[in-house]
Amino acid sequence: MLILARRPGESICLGENIRITVLSMQGKQVKLGLDIPADTTVYREELYKRAEEENKGAIPTNNEDLMVALQLWKRKKP
């Protein structure tokens, strides 16, 4: 992990397209401004992890399910 110290108003750049600026600090809270491309998606880590876990459990499969799906797919081919 890279650790950088920045003061309010200072920025770091990630590549050519992303700039993160420290906007303010109040107690334990830091406000960041992100200049990112419009097609870049940003998630808060705790929400990303929760969605990832829900997706893993949403459609449990096993090898037998995959083999049945493959056989059905092969039957539908002309």
Tab-separated table of N, CA and C in Angstrom:
chain	number	residue	atom	x	y	z
A	1	MET	N	0.845	-1.176	0.000
A	1	MET	CA	0.000	0.000	0.000
A	1	MET	C	0.889	1.237	0.000
A	2	LEU	N	0.602	2.146	-0.889
A	2	LEU	CA	1.297	3.425	-0.948
A	2	LEU	C	0.599	4.395	-0.008
A	3	ILE	N	1.344	5.045	0.849
A	3	ILE	CA	0.780	6.008	1.800
A	3	ILE	C	1.331	7.387	1.481
A	4	LEU	N	0.420	8.322	1.258
A	4	LEU	CA	0.804	9.695	0.934
A	4	LEU	C	0.168	10.652	1.926
A	5	ALA	N	0.879	11.697	2.290
A	5	ALA	CA	0.321	12.754	3.141
A	5	ALA	C	-0.046	13.932	2.250
A	6	ARG	N	-1.243	14.450	2.406
A	6	ARG	CA	-1.711	15.597	1.644
A	6	ARG	C	-2.446	16.542	2.585
A	7	ARG	N	-2.386	17.813	2.290
A	7	ARG	CA	-3.116	18.831	3.049
A	7	ARG	C	-4.343	19.246	2.239
A	8	PRO	N	-5.326	19.873	2.883
A	8	PRO	CA	-6.478	20.367	2.118
A	8	PRO	C	-6.025	21.239	0.948
A	9	GLY	N	-6.627	20.986	-0.206
A	9	GLY	CA	-6.272	21.705	-1.422
A	9	GLY	C	-5.219	21.007	-2.249
A	10	GLU	N	-4.531	20.029	-1.685
A	10	GLU	CA	-3.500	19.287	-2.420
A	10	GLU	C	-4.119	18.043	-3.059
A	11	SER	N	-3.496	17.598	-4.139
A	11	SER	CA	-4.039	16.482	-4.919
A	11	SER	C	-2.990	15.410	-5.166
A	12	ILE	N	-3.484	14.258	-5.596
A	12	ILE	CA	-2.636	13.215	-6.159
A	12	ILE	C	-3.267	12.827	-7.491
A	13	CYS	N	-2.460	12.387	-8.423
A	13	CYS	CA	-2.943	11.972	-9.740
A	13	CYS	C	-2.682	10.487	-9.918
A	14	LEU	N	-3.682	9.802	-10.437
A	14	LEU	CA	-3.566	8.384	-10.774
A	14	LEU	C	-3.624	8.300	-12.290
A	15	GLY	N	-2.497	8.052	-12.902
A	15	GLY	CA	-2.444	8.057	-14.354
A	15	GLY	C	-2.703	9.467	-14.870
A	16	GLU	N	-3.235	9.530	-16.077
A	16	GLU	CA	-3.493	10.829	-16.699
A	16	GLU	C	-4.919	11.310	-16.501
A	17	ASN	N	-5.829	10.408	-16.078
A	17	ASN	CA	-7.249	10.739	-16.085
A	17	ASN	C	-7.906	10.894	-14.722
A	18	ILE	N	-7.187	10.602	-13.652
A	18	ILE	CA	-7.817	10.637	-12.331
A	18	ILE	C	-7.013	11.524	-11.396
A	19	ARG	N	-7.725	12.474	-10.761
A	19	ARG	CA	-7.092	13.341	-9.764
A	19	ARG	C	-7.957	13.308	-8.512
A	20	ILE	N	-7.312	13.090	-7.369
A	20	ILE	CA	-7.994	13.066	-6.077
A	20	ILE	C	-7.466	14.249	-5.270
A	21	THR	N	-8.403	15.097	-4.819
A	21	THR	CA	-8.030	16.305	-4.081
A	21	THR	C	-8.610	16.244	-2.680
A	22	VAL	N	-7.803	16.567	-1.680
A	22	VAL	CA	-8.292	16.685	-0.307
A	22	VAL	C	-9.016	18.027	-0.212
A	23	LEU	N	-10.328	17.972	0.040
A	23	LEU	CA	-11.112	19.198	0.119
A	23	LEU	C	-11.103	19.796	1.519
A	24	SER	N	-11.288	18.934	2.523
A	24	SER	CA	-11.281	19.428	3.901
A	24	SER	C	-11.080	18.266	4.858
A	25	MET	N	-10.721	18.612	6.088
A	25	MET	CA	-10.561	17.626	7.151
A	25	MET	C	-11.229	18.196	8.400
A	26	GLN	N	-12.105	17.384	9.009
A	26	GLN	CA	-12.769	17.782	10.239
A	26	GLN	C	-12.744	16.591	11.187
A	27	GLY	N	-11.935	16.672	12.221
A	27	GLY	CA	-11.794	15.552	13.145
A	27	GLY	C	-11.259	14.338	12.417
A	28	LYS	N	-12.023	13.230	12.456
A	28	LYS	CA	-11.601	11.991	11.795
A	28	LYS	C	-12.138	11.880	10.371
A	29	GLN	N	-12.858	12.899	9.909
A	29	GLN	CA	-13.454	12.835	8.581
A	29	GLN	C	-12.632	13.641	7.573
A	30	VAL	N	-12.393	13.015	6.421
A	30	VAL	CA	-11.678	13.661	5.332
A	30	VAL	C	-12.617	13.709	4.131
A	31	LYS	N	-12.775	14.878	3.533
A	31	LYS	CA	-13.602	15.002	2.336
A	31	LYS	C	-12.678	15.060	1.128
A	32	LEU	N	-12.953	14.177	0.160
A	32	LEU	CA	-12.146	14.076	-1.048
A	32	LEU	C	-12.968	14.492	-2.256
A	33	GLY	N	-12.316	15.125	-3.206
A	33	GLY	CA	-12.923	15.425	-4.487
A	33	GLY	C	-12.262	14.565	-5.539
A	34	LEU	N	-13.060	13.967	-6.409
A	34	LEU	CA	-12.535	13.068	-7.429
A	34	LEU	C	-12.824	13.639	-8.818
A	35	ASP	N	-11.792	13.870	-9.583
A	35	ASP	CA	-11.929	14.218	-10.996
A	35	ASP	C	-11.629	12.951	-11.769
A	36	ILE	N	-12.682	12.354	-12.342
A	36	ILE	CA	-12.550	11.069	-13.015
A	36	ILE	C	-13.296	11.099	-14.345
A	37	PRO	N	-12.944	10.205	-15.263
A	37	PRO	CA	-13.690	10.118	-16.519
A	37	PRO	C	-15.153	9.746	-16.245
A	38	ALA	N	-16.054	10.226	-17.087
A	38	ALA	CA	-17.491	9.990	-16.896
A	38	ALA	C	-17.856	8.508	-16.916
A	39	ASP	N	-17.090	7.692	-17.622
A	39	ASP	CA	-17.420	6.267	-17.715
A	39	ASP	C	-16.795	5.431	-16.599
A	40	THR	N	-16.199	6.077	-15.609
A	40	THR	CA	-15.601	5.373	-14.477
A	40	THR	C	-16.612	5.286	-13.344
A	41	THR	N	-16.806	4.082	-12.818
A	41	THR	CA	-17.733	3.870	-11.715
A	41	THR	C	-16.957	3.891	-10.405
A	42	VAL	N	-17.517	4.557	-9.401
A	42	VAL	CA	-16.885	4.647	-8.091
A	42	VAL	C	-17.872	4.111	-7.051
A	43	TYR	N	-17.392	3.214	-6.206
A	43	TYR	CA	-18.195	2.643	-5.136
A	43	TYR	C	-17.509	2.888	-3.801
A	44	ARG	N	-18.300	3.107	-2.756
A	44	ARG	CA	-17.731	3.069	-1.402
A	44	ARG	C	-17.375	1.608	-1.133
A	45	GLU	N	-16.235	1.380	-0.512
A	45	GLU	CA	-15.733	0.015	-0.343
A	45	GLU	C	-16.731	-0.897	0.358
A	46	GLU	N	-17.382	-0.422	1.418
A	46	GLU	CA	-18.293	-1.293	2.165
A	46	GLU	C	-19.494	-1.695	1.312
A	47	LEU	N	-19.970	-0.819	0.435
A	47	LEU	CA	-21.081	-1.171	-0.443
A	47	LEU	C	-20.634	-2.125	-1.541
A	48	TYR	N	-19.434	-1.917	-2.049
A	48	TYR	CA	-18.890	-2.796	-3.087
A	48	TYR	C	-18.740	-4.220	-2.544
A	49	LYS	N	-18.201	-4.341	-1.343
A	49	LYS	CA	-18.021	-5.664	-0.740
A	49	LYS	C	-19.361	-6.343	-0.483
A	50	ARG	N	-20.349	-5.571	-0.017
A	50	ARG	CA	-21.677	-6.139	0.250
A	50	ARG	C	-22.308	-6.642	-1.048
A	51	ALA	N	-22.244	-5.859	-2.108
A	51	ALA	CA	-22.808	-6.274	-3.397
A	51	ALA	C	-22.078	-7.498	-3.932
A	52	GLU	N	-20.766	-7.533	-3.763
A	52	GLU	CA	-19.973	-8.670	-4.215
A	52	GLU	C	-20.410	-9.947	-3.504
A	53	GLU	N	-20.621	-9.876	-2.203
A	53	GLU	CA	-21.052	-11.047	-1.431
A	53	GLU	C	-22.461	-11.484	-1.835
A	54	GLU	N	-23.361	-10.516	-2.038
A	54	GLU	CA	-24.721	-10.858	-2.450
A	54	GLU	C	-24.719	-11.519	-3.825
A	55	ASN	N	-23.872	-11.041	-4.717
A	55	ASN	CA	-23.793	-11.634	-6.055
A	55	ASN	C	-23.276	-13.059	-5.998
A	56	LYS	N	-22.331	-13.318	-5.124
A	56	LYS	CA	-21.784	-14.681	-5.008
A	56	LYS	C	-22.852	-15.666	-4.562
A	57	GLY	N	-23.740	-15.233	-3.672
A	57	GLY	CA	-24.760	-16.127	-3.148
A	57	GLY	C	-26.046	-16.137	-3.953
A	58	ALA	N	-26.174	-15.251	-4.914
A	58	ALA	CA	-27.433	-15.118	-5.641
A	58	ALA	C	-27.740	-16.323	-6.516
A	59	ILE	N	-26.758	-16.855	-7.179
A	59	ILE	CA	-26.982	-17.975	-8.088
A	59	ILE	C	-25.963	-19.071	-7.800
A	60	PRO	N	-26.231	-19.867	-6.766
A	60	PRO	CA	-25.287	-20.954	-6.498
A	60	PRO	C	-25.374	-22.010	-7.607
A	61	THR	N	-24.242	-22.417	-8.106
A	61	THR	CA	-24.201	-23.450	-9.140
A	61	THR	C	-23.193	-24.516	-8.741
A	62	ASN	N	-23.316	-25.638	-9.380
A	62	ASN	CA	-22.309	-26.685	-9.203
A	62	ASN	C	-21.983	-27.260	-10.571
A	63	ASN	N	-21.035	-28.131	-10.637
A	63	ASN	CA	-20.601	-28.683	-11.921
A	63	ASN	C	-21.726	-29.436	-12.634
A	64	GLU	N	-22.582	-30.104	-11.880
A	64	GLU	CA	-23.693	-30.846	-12.493
A	64	GLU	C	-24.639	-29.887	-13.210
A	65	ASP	N	-24.948	-28.745	-12.593
A	65	ASP	CA	-25.799	-27.745	-13.235
A	65	ASP	C	-25.188	-27.270	-14.546
A	66	LEU	N	-23.886	-27.045	-14.542
A	66	LEU	CA	-23.211	-26.572	-15.751
A	66	LEU	C	-23.239	-27.624	-16.853
A	67	MET	N	-23.072	-28.876	-16.497
A	67	MET	CA	-23.092	-29.954	-17.490
A	67	MET	C	-24.488	-30.086	-18.113
A	68	VAL	N	-25.545	-29.986	-17.313
A	68	VAL	CA	-26.913	-30.053	-17.829
A	68	VAL	C	-27.164	-28.885	-18.768
A	69	ALA	N	-26.725	-27.681	-18.382
A	69	ALA	CA	-26.896	-26.504	-19.242
A	69	ALA	C	-26.165	-26.700	-20.567
A	70	LEU	N	-24.968	-27.237	-20.534
A	70	LEU	CA	-24.198	-27.485	-21.752
A	70	LEU	C	-24.917	-28.480	-22.656
A	71	GLN	N	-25.471	-29.553	-22.086
A	71	GLN	CA	-26.190	-30.541	-22.882
A	71	GLN	C	-27.428	-29.929	-23.528
A	72	LEU	N	-28.169	-29.099	-22.782
A	72	LEU	CA	-29.343	-28.433	-23.348
A	72	LEU	C	-28.961	-27.498	-24.476
A	73	TRP	N	-27.877	-26.789	-24.293
A	73	TRP	CA	-27.413	-25.845	-25.312
A	73	TRP	C	-27.021	-26.583	-26.590
A	74	LYS	N	-26.343	-27.707	-26.428
A	74	LYS	CA	-25.925	-28.491	-27.591
A	74	LYS	C	-27.140	-29.042	-28.351
A	75	ARG	N	-28.196	-29.404	-27.663
A	75	ARG	CA	-29.400	-29.938	-28.308
A	75	ARG	C	-30.104	-28.881	-29.162
A	76	LYS	N	-30.038	-27.629	-28.748
A	76	LYS	CA	-30.732	-26.561	-29.465
A	76	LYS	C	-30.012	-26.133	-30.730
A	77	LYS	N	-28.768	-26.504	-30.893
A	77	LYS	CA	-28.014	-26.131	-32.088
A	77	LYS	C	-28.630	-26.799	-33.314
A	78	PRO	N	-28.768	-26.067	-34.446
A	78	PRO	CA	-29.344	-26.654	-35.686
A	78	PRO	C	-28.423	-27.656	-36.330
